[in-house]
JSON list of C-alpha atoms in Angstrom, two decimals:
[
{"chain": "A", "resi": 1, "resn": "UNK", "atom": "CA", "xyz": [-0.25, -0.19, -0.02]},
{"chain": "A", "resi": 2, "resn": "UNK", "atom": "CA", "xyz": [0.91, 3.54, 0.40]},
{"chain": "A", "resi": 3, "resn": "UNK", "atom": "CA", "xyz": [2.68, 3.33, 3.87]},
{"chain": "A", "resi": 4, "resn": "UNK", "atom": "CA", "xyz": [5.12, 0.20, 1.87]},
{"chain": "A", "resi": 5, "resn": "UNK", "atom": "CA", "xyz": [6.01, 3.40, -1.13]},
{"chain": "A", "resi": 6, "resn": "UNK", "atom": "CA", "xyz": [6.78, 5.75, 1.52]},
{"chain": "A", "resi": 7, "resn": "UNK", "atom": "CA", "xyz": [9.24, 3.44, 3.28]},
{"chain": "A", "resi": 8, "resn": "UNK", "atom": "CA", "xyz": [10.67, 2.58, -0.18]},
{"chain": "A", "resi": 9, "resn": "UNK", "atom": "CA", "xyz": [10.89, 6.73, -0.63]},
{"chain": "A", "resi": 10, "resn": "UNK", "atom": "CA", "xyz": [12.63, 6.93, 2.90]},
{"chain": "A", "resi": 11, "resn": "UNK", "atom": "CA", "xyz": [15.37, 4.10, 1.67]},
{"chain": "A", "resi": 12, "resn": "UNK", "atom": "CA", "xyz": [15.52, 5.24, -1.82]},
{"chain": "A", "resi": 13, "resn": "UNK", "atom": "CA", "xyz": [16.02, 8.98, -0.83]},
{"chain": "A", "resi": 14, "resn": "UNK", "atom": "CA", "xyz": [16.01, 9.95, 2.80]},
{"chain": "A", "resi": 15, "resn": "UNK", "atom": "CA", "xyz": [13.24, 11.78, 4.30]},
{"chain": "A", "resi": 16, "resn": "UNK", "atom": "CA", "xyz": [10.89, 13.86, 2.45]},
{"chain": "A", "resi": 17, "resn": "UNK", "atom": "CA", "xyz": [11.24, 17.58, 2.33]},
{"chain": "A", "resi": 18, "resn": "UNK", "atom": "CA", "xyz": [8.22, 18.56, 0.02]},
{"chain": "A", "resi": 19, "resn": "UNK", "atom": "CA", "xyz": [5.28, 17.44, -1.40]},
{"chain": "A", "resi": 20, "resn": "UNK", "atom": "CA", "xyz": [3.87, 19.18, -4.38]},
{"chain": "A", "resi": 21, "resn": "UNK", "atom": "CA", "xyz": [0.35, 17.19, -5.29]},
{"chain": "A", "resi": 22, "resn": "UNK", "atom": "CA", "xyz": [-0.73, 18.52, -8.68]},
{"chain": "A", "resi": 23, "resn": "UNK", "atom": "CA", "xyz": [-2.67, 14.93, -9.67]},
{"chain": "A", "resi": 24, "resn": "UNK", "atom": "CA", "xyz": [-5.99, 15.62, -11.21]},
{"chain": "A", "resi": 25, "resn": "UNK", "atom": "CA", "xyz": [-8.44, 13.69, -13.65]},
{"chain": "A", "resi": 26, "resn": "UNK", "atom": "CA", "xyz": [-9.95, 15.80, -16.34]},
{"chain": "A", "resi": 27, "resn": "UNK", "atom": "CA", "xyz": [-13.60, 16.65, -16.35]},
{"chain": "A", "resi": 28, "resn": "UNK", "atom": "CA", "xyz": [-15.80, 18.40, -19.08]},
{"chain": "A", "resi": 29, "resn": "UNK", "atom": "CA", "xyz": [-19.15, 16.91, -18.22]},
{"chain": "A", "resi": 30, "resn": "UNK", "atom": "CA", "xyz": [-22.22, 19.16, -18.08]},
{"chain": "A", "resi": 31, "resn": "UNK", "atom": "CA", "xyz": [-24.22, 18.65, -14.23]},
{"chain": "A", "resi": 32, "resn": "UNK", "atom": "CA", "xyz": [-27.24, 16.94, -16.66]},
{"chain": "A", "resi": 33, "resn": "UNK", "atom": "CA", "xyz": [-25.10, 14.08, -18.11]},
{"chain": "A", "resi": 34, "resn": "UNK", "atom": "CA", "xyz": [-23.27, 13.40, -15.13]},
{"chain": "A", "resi": 35, "resn": "UNK", "atom": "CA", "xyz": [-23.45, 10.33, -12.76]},
{"chain": "A", "resi": 36, "resn": "UNK", "atom": "CA", "xyz": [-22.15, 9.46, -9.04]},
{"chain": "A", "resi": 37, "resn": "UNK", "atom": "CA", "xyz": [-19.04, 7.33, -10.84]},
{"chain": "A", "resi": 38, "resn": "UNK", "atom": "CA", "xyz": [-18.16, 10.84, -12.90]},
{"chain": "A", "resi": 39, "resn": "UNK", "atom": "CA", "xyz": [-17.37, 12.87, -10.03]},
{"chain": "A", "resi": 40, "resn": "UNK", "atom": "CA", "xyz": [-16.12, 10.22, -7.35]},
{"chain": "A", "resi": 41, "resn": "UNK", "atom": "CA", "xyz": [-13.50, 9.80, -10.48]},
{"chain": "A", "resi": 42, "resn": "UNK", "atom": "CA", "xyz": [-12.87, 13.32, -10.82]},
{"chain": "A", "resi": 43, "resn": "UNK", "atom": "CA", "xyz": [-12.50, 13.73, -6.71]},
{"chain": "A", "resi": 44, "resn": "UNK", "atom": "CA", "xyz": [-10.29, 10.69, -5.92]},
{"chain": "A", "resi": 45, "resn": "UNK", "atom": "CA", "xyz": [-6.98, 12.62, -6.63]},
{"chain": "A", "resi": 46, "resn": "UNK", "atom": "CA", "xyz": [-7.71, 15.56, -5.59]},
{"chain": "A", "resi": 47, "resn": "UNK", "atom": "CA", "xyz": [-10.12, 14.95, -1.95]},
{"chain": "A", "resi": 48, "resn": "UNK", "atom": "CA", "xyz": [-8.86, 11.01, -1.00]},
{"chain": "A", "resi": 49, "resn": "UNK", "atom": "CA", "xyz": [-4.86, 11.52, -2.23]},
{"chain": "A", "resi": 50, "resn": "UNK", "atom": "CA", "xyz": [-4.58, 14.37, -0.66]},
{"chain": "A", "resi": 51, "resn": "UNK", "atom": "CA", "xyz": [-6.07, 13.54, 2.82]},
{"chain": "A", "resi": 52, "resn": "UNK", "atom": "CA", "xyz": [-3.61, 10.11, 2.26]},
{"chain": "A", "resi": 53, "resn": "UNK", "atom": "CA", "xyz": [-0.78, 12.37, 0.99]},
{"chain": "A", "resi": 54, "resn": "UNK", "atom": "CA", "xyz": [-1.00, 14.36, 4.45]},
{"chain": "A", "resi": 55, "resn": "UNK", "atom": "CA", "xyz": [-1.73, 11.24, 6.89]},
{"chain": "A", "resi": 56, "resn": "UNK", "atom": "CA", "xyz": [1.32, 9.72, 5.25]},
{"chain": "A", "resi": 57, "resn": "UNK", "atom": "CA", "xyz": [3.71, 12.44, 5.91]},
{"chain": "A", "resi": 58, "resn": "UNK", "atom": "CA", "xyz": [2.38, 15.00, 8.70]},
{"chain": "A", "resi": 59, "resn": "UNK", "atom": "CA", "xyz": [3.91, 12.90, 11.43]},
{"chain": "A", "resi": 60, "resn": "UNK", "atom": "CA", "xyz": [7.36, 11.55, 9.64]},
{"chain": "A", "resi": 61, "resn": "UNK", "atom": "CA", "xyz": [10.26, 12.51, 12.30]},
{"chain": "A", "resi": 62, "resn": "UNK", "atom": "CA", "xyz": [11.79, 15.56, 9.68]},
{"chain": "A", "resi": 63, "resn": "UNK", "atom": "CA", "xyz": [8.87, 17.42, 9.23]},
{"chain": "A", "resi": 64, "resn": "UNK", "atom": "CA", "xyz": [7.87, 18.81, 5.99]},
{"chain": "A", "resi": 65, "resn": "UNK", "atom": "CA", "xyz": [9.12, 21.94, 4.76]},
{"chain": "A", "resi": 66, "resn": "UNK", "atom": "CA", "xyz": [5.76, 22.71, 2.50]},
{"chain": "A", "resi": 67, "resn": "UNK", "atom": "CA", "xyz": [3.29, 20.75, 0.74]},
{"chain": "A", "resi": 68, "resn": "UNK", "atom": "CA", "xyz": [1.70, 22.35, -1.59]},
{"chain": "A", "resi": 69, "resn": "UNK", "atom": "CA", "xyz": [-1.68, 21.61, -3.73]},
{"chain": "A", "resi": 70, "resn": "UNK", "atom": "CA", "xyz": [-2.22, 22.08, -7.12]},
{"chain": "A", "resi": 71, "resn": "UNK", "atom": "CA", "xyz": [-5.89, 23.92, -7.31]},
{"chain": "A", "resi": 72, "resn": "UNK", "atom": "CA", "xyz": [-8.15, 25.39, -9.88]},
{"chain": "A", "resi": 73, "resn": "UNK", "atom": "CA", "xyz": [-9.60, 28.78, -10.83]},
{"chain": "A", "resi": 74, "resn": "UNK", "atom": "CA", "xyz": [-12.40, 26.49, -11.20]},
{"chain": "A", "resi": 75, "resn": "UNK", "atom": "CA", "xyz": [-12.84, 26.70, -7.53]},
{"chain": "A", "resi": 76, "resn": "UNK", "atom": "CA", "xyz": [-13.75, 30.46, -7.37]},
{"chain": "A", "resi": 77, "resn": "UNK", "atom": "CA", "xyz": [-15.64, 30.76, -10.63]},
{"chain": "A", "resi": 78, "resn": "UNK", "atom": "CA", "xyz": [-16.94, 27.23, -11.16]},
{"chain": "A", "resi": 79, "resn": "UNK", "atom": "CA", "xyz": [-17.12, 27.12, -15.31]},
{"chain": "A", "resi": 80, "resn": "UNK", "atom": "CA", "xyz": [-19.76, 25.33, -17.34]},
{"chain": "A", "resi": 81, "resn": "UNK", "atom": "CA", "xyz": [-19.10, 21.35, -17.23]},
{"chain": "A", "resi": 82, "resn": "UNK", "atom": "CA", "xyz": [-16.38, 21.63, -13.93]},
{"chain": "A", "resi": 83, "resn": "UNK", "atom": "CA", "xyz": [-18.87, 20.72, -11.30]},
{"chain": "A", "resi": 84, "resn": "UNK", "atom": "CA", "xyz": [-16.75, 17.96, -10.23]},
{"chain": "A", "resi": 85, "resn": "UNK", "atom": "CA", "xyz": [-13.26, 19.66, -10.69]},
{"chain": "A", "resi": 86, "resn": "UNK", "atom": "CA", "xyz": [-14.48, 22.57, -8.88]},
{"chain": "A", "resi": 87, "resn": "UNK", "atom": "CA", "xyz": [-15.48, 21.09, -5.78]},
{"chain": "A", "resi": 88, "resn": "UNK", "atom": "CA", "xyz": [-12.51, 18.65, -5.85]},
{"chain": "A", "resi": 89, "resn": "UNK", "atom": "CA", "xyz": [-10.26, 22.28, -6.09]},
{"chain": "A", "resi": 90, "resn": "UNK", "atom": "CA", "xyz": [-12.14, 23.71, -3.63]},
{"chain": "A", "resi": 91, "resn": "UNK", "atom": "CA", "xyz": [-12.11, 21.18, -0.97]},
{"chain": "A", "resi": 92, "resn": "UNK", "atom": "CA", "xyz": [-7.82, 21.54, -1.67]},
{"chain": "A", "resi": 93, "resn": "UNK", "atom": "CA", "xyz": [-8.69, 25.17, -0.92]},
{"chain": "A", "resi": 94, "resn": "UNK", "atom": "CA", "xyz": [-10.33, 24.57, 2.64]},
{"chain": "A", "resi": 95, "resn": "UNK", "atom": "CA", "xyz": [-7.23, 21.78, 3.03]},
{"chain": "A", "resi": 96, "resn": "UNK", "atom": "CA", "xyz": [-4.41, 23.96, 3.04]},
{"chain": "A", "resi": 97, "resn": "UNK", "atom": "CA", "xyz": [-5.43, 26.49, 5.51]},
{"chain": "A", "resi": 98, "resn": "UNK", "atom": "CA", "xyz": [-6.87, 23.40, 7.68]},
{"chain": "A", "resi": 99, "resn": "UNK", "atom": "CA", "xyz": [-3.65, 21.86, 7.47]},
{"chain": "A", "resi": 100, "resn": "UNK", "atom": "CA", "xyz": [-1.62, 24.53, 8.37]},
{"chain": "A", "resi": 101, "resn": "UNK", "atom": "CA", "xyz": [-3.59, 25.41, 11.33]},
{"chain": "A", "resi": 102, "resn": "UNK", "atom": "CA", "xyz": [-3.31, 22.06, 12.35]},
{"chain": "A", "resi": 103, "resn": "UNK", "atom": "CA", "xyz": [0.41, 21.96, 12.13]},
{"chain": "A", "resi": 104, "resn": "UNK", "atom": "CA", "xyz": [0.41, 25.90, 13.92]},
{"chain": "A", "resi": 105, "resn": "UNK", "atom": "CA", "xyz": [1.95, 26.79, 10.74]},
{"chain": "A", "resi": 106, "resn": "UNK", "atom": "CA", "xyz": [5.39, 25.06, 10.84]},
{"chain": "A", "resi": 107, "resn": "UNK", "atom": "CA", "xyz": [4.45, 22.96, 8.12]},
{"chain": "A", "resi": 108, "resn": "UNK", "atom": "CA", "xyz": [3.84, 25.41, 4.83]},
{"chain": "A", "resi": 109, "resn": "UNK", "atom": "CA", "xyz": [0.80, 24.59, 3.25]},
{"chain": "A", "resi": 110, "resn": "UNK", "atom": "CA", "xyz": [-0.10, 26.72, -0.14]},
{"chain": "A", "resi": 111, "resn": "UNK", "atom": "CA", "xyz": [-3.22, 25.96, -2.67]},
{"chain": "A", "resi": 112, "resn": "UNK", "atom": "CA", "xyz": [-2.55, 27.36, -5.88]},
{"chain": "A", "resi": 113, "resn": "UNK", "atom": "CA", "xyz": [-5.14, 28.56, -7.69]},
{"chain": "A", "resi": 114, "resn": "UNK", "atom": "CA", "xyz": [-4.17, 27.75, -11.31]},
{"chain": "A", "resi": 115, "resn": "UNK", "atom": "CA", "xyz": [-5.85, 29.01, -14.61]},
{"chain": "A", "resi": 116, "resn": "UNK", "atom": "CA", "xyz": [-5.91, 27.08, -17.74]},
{"chain": "A", "resi": 117, "resn": "UNK", "atom": "CA", "xyz": [-2.70, 26.18, -19.00]},
{"chain": "A", "resi": 118, "resn": "UNK", "atom": "CA", "xyz": [-1.76, 25.63, -22.50]},
{"chain": "A", "resi": 119, "resn": "UNK", "atom": "CA", "xyz": [-0.32, 22.64, -23.89]},
{"chain": "A", "resi": 120, "resn": "UNK", "atom": "CA", "xyz": [-0.18, 20.18, -20.62]},
{"chain": "A", "resi": 121, "resn": "UNK", "atom": "CA", "xyz": [-3.08, 20.09, -18.01]},
{"chain": "A", "resi": 122, "resn": "UNK", "atom": "CA", "xyz": [-6.56, 19.96, -16.52]},
{"chain": "A", "resi": 123, "resn": "UNK", "atom": "CA", "xyz": [-7.21, 22.80, -18.90]},
{"chain": "A", "resi": 124, "resn": "UNK", "atom": "CA", "xyz": [-6.28, 21.17, -21.95]},
{"chain": "A", "resi": 125, "resn": "UNK", "atom": "CA", "xyz": [-7.62, 17.61, -21.18]},
{"chain": "A", "resi": 126, "resn": "UNK", "atom": "CA", "xyz": [-11.23, 18.92, -19.60]},
{"chain": "A", "resi": 127, "resn": "UNK", "atom": "CA", "xyz": [-11.96, 21.73, -22.29]},
{"chain": "A", "resi": 128, "resn": "UNK", "atom": "CA", "xyz": [-11.34, 19.05, -24.69]},
{"chain": "A", "resi": 129, "resn": "UNK", "atom": "CA", "xyz": [-14.20, 17.00, -23.74]},
{"chain": "A", "resi": 130, "resn": "UNK", "atom": "CA", "xyz": [-16.26, 20.02, -23.05]},
{"chain": "A", "resi": 131, "resn": "UNK", "atom": "CA", "xyz": [-16.05, 21.62, -26.50]},
{"chain": "A", "resi": 132, "resn": "UNK", "atom": "CA", "xyz": [-16.61, 18.39, -28.27]},
{"chain": "A", "resi": 133, "resn": "UNK", "atom": "CA", "xyz": [-19.91, 18.12, -26.18]},
{"chain": "A", "resi": 134, "resn": "UNK", "atom": "CA", "xyz": [-20.71, 21.39, -26.74]},
{"chain": "A", "resi": 135, "resn": "UNK", "atom": "CA", "xyz": [-19.26, 22.14, -30.94]},
{"chain": "A", "resi": 136, "resn": "UNK", "atom": "CA", "xyz": [-17.15, 24.42, -29.87]},
{"chain": "A", "resi": 137, "resn": "UNK", "atom": "CA", "xyz": [-13.40, 25.56, -30.86]},
{"chain": "A", "resi": 138, "resn": "UNK", "atom": "CA", "xyz": [-10.83, 24.19, -28.61]},
{"chain": "A", "resi": 139, "resn": "UNK", "atom": "CA", "xyz": [-8.30, 26.68, -29.25]},
{"chain": "A", "resi": 140, "resn": "UNK", "atom": "CA", "xyz": [-10.78, 29.61, -28.84]},
{"chain": "A", "resi": 141, "resn": "UNK", "atom": "CA", "xyz": [-11.69, 28.20, -25.88]},
{"chain": "A", "resi": 142, "resn": "UNK", "atom": "CA", "xyz": [-8.11, 28.21, -24.58]},
{"chain": "A", "resi": 143, "resn": "UNK", "atom": "CA", "xyz": [-7.09, 31.42, -25.74]},
{"chain": "A", "resi": 144, "resn": "UNK", "atom": "CA", "xyz": [-6.36, 32.75, -23.09]},
{"chain": "A", "resi": 145, "resn": "UNK", "atom": "CA", "xyz": [-4.18, 30.12, -21.40]},
{"chain": "A", "resi": 146, "resn": "UNK", "atom": "CA", "xyz": [-0.97, 30.58, -19.74]},
{"chain": "A", "resi": 147, "resn": "UNK", "atom": "CA", "xyz": [2.43, 29.10, -21.70]},
{"chain": "A", "resi": 148, "resn": "UNK", "atom": "CA", "xyz": [3.77, 26.34, -19.54]},
{"chain": "A", "resi": 149, "resn": "UNK", "atom": "CA", "xyz": [7.12, 28.70, -19.23]},
{"chain": "A", "resi": 150, "resn": "UNK", "atom": "CA", "xyz": [5.04, 31.20, -17.96]},
{"chain": "A", "resi": 151, "resn": "UNK", "atom": "CA", "xyz": [3.57, 28.83, -15.38]},
{"chain": "A", "resi": 152, "resn": "UNK", "atom": "CA", "xyz": [6.57, 27.62, -13.78]},
{"chain": "A", "resi": 153, "resn": "UNK", "atom": "CA", "xyz": [7.55, 31.47, -13.41]},
{"chain": "A", "resi": 154, "resn": "UNK", "atom": "CA", "xyz": [4.36, 31.78, -11.56]},
{"chain": "A", "resi": 155, "resn": "UNK", "atom": "CA", "xyz": [4.98, 28.87, -9.61]},
{"chain": "A", "resi": 156, "resn": "UNK", "atom": "CA", "xyz": [8.27, 29.96, -8.20]},
{"chain": "A", "resi": 157, "resn": "UNK", "atom": "CA", "xyz": [6.35, 33.02, -7.23]},
{"chain": "A", "resi": 158, "resn": "UNK", "atom": "CA", "xyz": [3.86, 31.76, -5.50]},
{"chain": "A", "resi": 159, "resn": "UNK", "atom": "CA", "xyz": [6.23, 29.54, -3.55]},
{"chain": "A", "resi": 160, "resn": "UNK", "atom": "CA", "xyz": [8.18, 32.34, -2.22]},
{"chain": "A", "resi": 161, "resn": "UNK", "atom": "CA", "xyz": [4.90, 34.27, -1.78]},
{"chain": "A", "resi": 162, "resn": "UNK", "atom": "CA", "xyz": [4.18, 32.64, 2.01]},
{"chain": "A", "resi": 163, "resn": "UNK", "atom": "CA", "xyz": [0.35, 32.90, 1.13]},
{"chain": "A", "resi": 164, "resn": "UNK", "atom": "CA", "xyz": [-1.50, 29.68, 2.08]},
{"chain": "A", "resi": 165, "resn": "UNK", "atom": "CA", "xyz": [-3.39, 30.52, -1.37]},
{"chain": "A", "resi": 166, "resn": "UNK", "atom": "CA", "xyz": [-2.42, 32.12, -4.36]},
{"chain": "A", "resi": 167, "resn": "UNK", "atom": "CA", "xyz": [-4.49, 32.44, -7.74]},
{"chain": "A", "resi": 168, "resn": "UNK", "atom": "CA", "xyz": [-2.83, 32.65, -11.16]},
{"chain": "A", "resi": 169, "resn": "UNK", "atom": "CA", "xyz": [-4.25, 33.48, -14.47]},
{"chain": "A", "resi": 170, "resn": "UNK", "atom": "CA", "xyz": [-3.42, 35.46, -17.84]},
{"chain": "A", "resi": 171, "resn": "UNK", "atom": "CA", "xyz": [-6.42, 37.93, -16.92]},
{"chain": "A", "resi": 172, "resn": "UNK", "atom": "CA", "xyz": [-7.73, 40.15, -14.71]},
{"chain": "A", "resi": 173, "resn": "UNK", "atom": "CA", "xyz": [-9.14, 38.75, -11.27]},
{"chain": "A", "resi": 174, "resn": "UNK", "atom": "CA", "xyz": [-10.51, 41.19, -10.39]},
{"chain": "A", "resi": 175, "resn": "UNK", "atom": "CA", "xyz": [-12.73, 41.81, -13.56]},
{"chain": "A", "resi": 176, "resn": "UNK", "atom": "CA", "xyz": [-13.68, 38.21, -13.44]},
{"chain": "A", "resi": 177, "resn": "UNK", "atom": "CA", "xyz": [-14.68, 38.63, -9.77]},
{"chain": "A", "resi": 178, "resn": "UNK", "atom": "CA", "xyz": [-17.03, 41.24, -11.04]},
{"chain": "A", "resi": 179, "resn": "UNK", "atom": "CA", "xyz": [-19.17, 38.69, -12.50]},
{"chain": "A", "resi": 180, "resn": "UNK", "atom": "CA", "xyz": [-19.24, 36.13, -9.56]},
{"chain": "A", "resi": 181, "resn": "UNK", "atom": "CA", "xyz": [-22.86, 35.02, -8.26]},
{"chain": "A", "resi": 182, "resn": "UNK", "atom": "CA", "xyz": [-22.99, 36.08, -4.60]},
{"chain": "A", "resi": 183, "resn": "UNK", "atom": "CA", "xyz": [-25.86, 35.14, -2.64]},
{"chain": "A", "resi": 184, "resn": "UNK", "atom": "CA", "xyz": [-26.90, 38.67, -3.30]},
{"chain": "A", "resi": 185, "resn": "UNK", "atom": "CA", "xyz": [-26.51, 38.55, -7.08]},
{"chain": "A", "resi": 186, "resn": "UNK", "atom": "CA", "xyz": [-27.65, 35.01, -7.90]},
{"chain": "A", "resi": 187, "resn": "UNK", "atom": "CA", "xyz": [-28.76, 35.49, -11.34]},
{"chain": "A", "resi": 188, "resn": "UNK", "atom": "CA", "xyz": [-29.07, 36.83, -14.98]},
{"chain": "A", "resi": 189, "resn": "UNK", "atom": "CA", "xyz": [-31.74, 39.38, -14.04]},
{"chain": "A", "resi": 190, "resn": "UNK", "atom": "CA", "xyz": [-30.04, 40.44, -11.17]},
{"chain": "A", "resi": 191, "resn": "UNK", "atom": "CA", "xyz": [-26.42, 40.95, -13.24]},
{"chain": "A", "resi": 192, "resn": "UNK", "atom": "CA", "xyz": [-28.64, 42.95, -15.82]},
{"chain": "A", "resi": 193, "resn": "UNK", "atom": "CA", "xyz": [-30.12, 45.39, -13.12]},
{"chain": "A", "resi": 194, "resn": "UNK", "atom": "CA", "xyz": [-26.43, 46.34, -11.91]},
{"chain": "A", "resi": 195, "resn": "UNK", "atom": "CA", "xyz": [-24.89, 46.99, -14.95]},
{"chain": "A", "resi": 196, "resn": "UNK", "atom": "CA", "xyz": [-25.33, 50.49, -15.13]},
{"chain": "A", "resi": 197, "resn": "UNK", "atom": "CA", "xyz": [-24.43, 50.95, -11.38]},
{"chain": "A", "resi": 198, "resn": "UNK", "atom": "CA", "xyz": [-21.18, 48.96, -11.88]},
{"chain": "A", "resi": 199, "resn": "UNK", "atom": "CA", "xyz": [-17.65, 50.38, -12.47]},
{"chain": "A", "resi": 200, "resn": "UNK", "atom": "CA", "xyz": [-15.64, 47.56, -14.34]},
{"chain": "A", "resi": 201, "resn": "UNK", "atom": "CA", "xyz": [-12.16, 46.72, -15.66]},
{"chain": "A", "resi": 202, "resn": "UNK", "atom": "CA", "xyz": [-13.01, 45.20, -19.57]},
{"chain": "A", "resi": 203, "resn": "UNK", "atom": "CA", "xyz": [-11.02, 43.04, -20.89]},
{"chain": "A", "resi": 204, "resn": "UNK", "atom": "CA", "xyz": [-10.08, 42.52, -24.31]},
{"chain": "A", "resi": 205, "resn": "UNK", "atom": "CA", "xyz": [-12.49, 40.53, -26.90]},
{"chain": "A", "resi": 206, "resn": "UNK", "atom": "CA", "xyz": [-10.88, 37.24, -26.97]},
{"chain": "A", "resi": 207, "resn": "UNK", "atom": "CA", "xyz": [-9.88, 35.24, -30.18]},
{"chain": "A", "resi": 208, "resn": "UNK", "atom": "CA", "xyz": [-13.63, 33.93, -31.69]},
{"chain": "A", "resi": 209, "resn": "UNK", "atom": "CA", "xyz": [-14.52, 31.58, -34.04]},
{"chain": "A", "resi": 210, "resn": "UNK", "atom": "CA", "xyz": [-16.73, 34.57, -35.48]},
{"chain": "A", "resi": 211, "resn": "UNK", "atom": "CA", "xyz": [-15.60, 37.40, -37.02]},
{"chain": "A", "resi": 212, "resn": "UNK", "atom": "CA", "xyz": [-16.80, 41.13, -34.88]},
{"chain": "A", "resi": 213, "resn": "UNK", "atom": "CA", "xyz": [-19.92, 42.52, -35.97]},
{"chain": "A", "resi": 214, "resn": "UNK", "atom": "CA", "xyz": [-20.69, 45.81, -34.81]},
{"chain": "A", "resi": 215, "resn": "UNK", "atom": "CA", "xyz": [-24.04, 47.05, -33.63]},
{"chain": "A", "resi": 216, "resn": "UNK", "atom": "CA", "xyz": [-26.09, 48.58, -36.59]},
{"chain": "A", "resi": 217, "resn": "UNK", "atom": "CA", "xyz": [-29.05, 49.97, -34.71]},
{"chain": "A", "resi": 218, "resn": "UNK", "atom": "CA", "xyz": [-29.61, 51.62, -31.17]},
{"chain": "A", "resi": 219, "resn": "UNK", "atom": "CA", "xyz": [-31.08, 48.56, -30.33]},
{"chain": "A", "resi": 220, "resn": "UNK", "atom": "CA", "xyz": [-28.45, 46.51, -30.81]},
{"chain": "A", "resi": 221, "resn": "UNK", "atom": "CA", "xyz": [-25.98, 49.56, -29.56]},
{"chain": "A", "resi": 222, "resn": "UNK", "atom": "CA", "xyz": [-27.64, 49.10, -25.78]},
{"chain": "A", "resi": 223, "resn": "UNK", "atom": "CA", "xyz": [-27.76, 45.30, -26.00]},
{"chain": "A", "resi": 224, "resn": "UNK", "atom": "CA", "xyz": [-24.21, 45.21, -26.98]},
{"chain": "A", "resi": 225, "resn": "UNK", "atom": "CA", "xyz": [-23.48, 47.18, -23.84]},
{"chain": "A", "resi": 226, "resn": "UNK", "atom": "CA", "xyz": [-25.39, 45.01, -21.61]},
{"chain": "A", "resi": 227, "resn": "UNK", "atom": "CA", "xyz": [-23.68, 42.35, -22.57]},
{"chain": "A", "resi": 228, "resn": "UNK", "atom": "CA", "xyz": [-19.92, 43.87, -22.42]},
{"chain": "A", "resi": 229, "resn": "UNK", "atom": "CA", "xyz": [-20.64, 45.06, -18.95]},
{"chain": "A", "resi": 230, "resn": "UNK", "atom": "CA", "xyz": [-22.12, 41.53, -18.15]},
{"chain": "A", "resi": 231, "resn": "UNK", "atom": "CA", "xyz": [-19.09, 39.84, -19.42]},
{"chain": "A", "resi": 232, "resn": "UNK", "atom": "CA", "xyz": [-16.50, 42.56, -18.77]},
{"chain": "A", "resi": 233, "resn": "UNK", "atom": "CA", "xyz": [-15.28, 42.36, -22.02]},
{"chain": "A", "resi": 234, "resn": "UNK", "atom": "CA", "xyz": [-14.93, 45.95, -24.14]},
{"chain": "A", "resi": 235, "resn": "UNK", "atom": "CA", "xyz": [-16.63, 45.00, -27.56]},
{"chain": "A", "resi": 236, "resn": "UNK", "atom": "CA", "xyz": [-19.36, 42.58, -27.85]},
{"chain": "A", "resi": 237, "resn": "UNK", "atom": "CA", "xyz": [-20.75, 41.76, -31.92]},
{"chain": "A", "resi": 238, "resn": "UNK", "atom": "CA", "xyz": [-23.86, 40.70, -32.76]},
{"chain": "A", "resi": 239, "resn": "UNK", "atom": "CA", "xyz": [-23.01, 37.05, -33.55]},
{"chain": "A", "resi": 240, "resn": "UNK", "atom": "CA", "xyz": [-20.63, 35.79, -30.90]},
{"chain": "A", "resi": 241, "resn": "UNK", "atom": "CA", "xyz": [-21.32, 33.22, -29.05]},
{"chain": "A", "resi": 242, "resn": "UNK", "atom": "CA", "xyz": [-21.99, 33.48, -25.51]},
{"chain": "A", "resi": 243, "resn": "UNK", "atom": "CA", "xyz": [-20.56, 30.35, -24.49]},
{"chain": "A", "resi": 244, "resn": "UNK", "atom": "CA", "xyz": [-17.01, 31.53, -26.32]},
{"chain": "A", "resi": 245, "resn": "UNK", "atom": "CA", "xyz": [-16.93, 34.73, -24.33]},
{"chain": "A", "resi": 246, "resn": "UNK", "atom": "CA", "xyz": [-17.67, 32.93, -21.26]}
]
């Protein structure tokens, strides 16, 4: 079992000084098509894996220097088709705080909420599944993903920050948080009602499959402004696909 594996690691390399837990299984299944088996499969590396690692190494004779958990921005924003992955990532965020407090901050524990990585990682796998199911363009959905070299640099900076939780994104987190539903604003109507009064940081229009088509009359201009404020994007064309916009 895992204890036997731990002993083999000790015998071959000596004490374990730190752990970086980045295990995952891709999601990409919308809620009405999910099963218990799908959720348990997605939960397994993030929840069960974290609990096992914590139990195995928290009481070793030489305490861990760090325990870093690779979470996701999905825990904050809950994107389409990622309910299991979002829940598993939210667990990692809570566990980092719990584990650090449990050990009186002697074991530095950090959860990193990653945005999507290009070329590798959970976002690539999950987005490929979702794009196929929803007939969307995978490359367009991944247009804002960070390059692996950028991710390595961000990891080094996060580890040296000393914070128990870090959000890493190529897009403005502030602008994205404007649109995060809360107990006070839980639906589209409430969001639309607030668009006239909110001051937002607007993002550049992402690369979409469709070319930008500007509004042609006063009504379309007004509708475009509403969607621009709701999505936090500078320009929304009348032919733009809402799934691609986010």
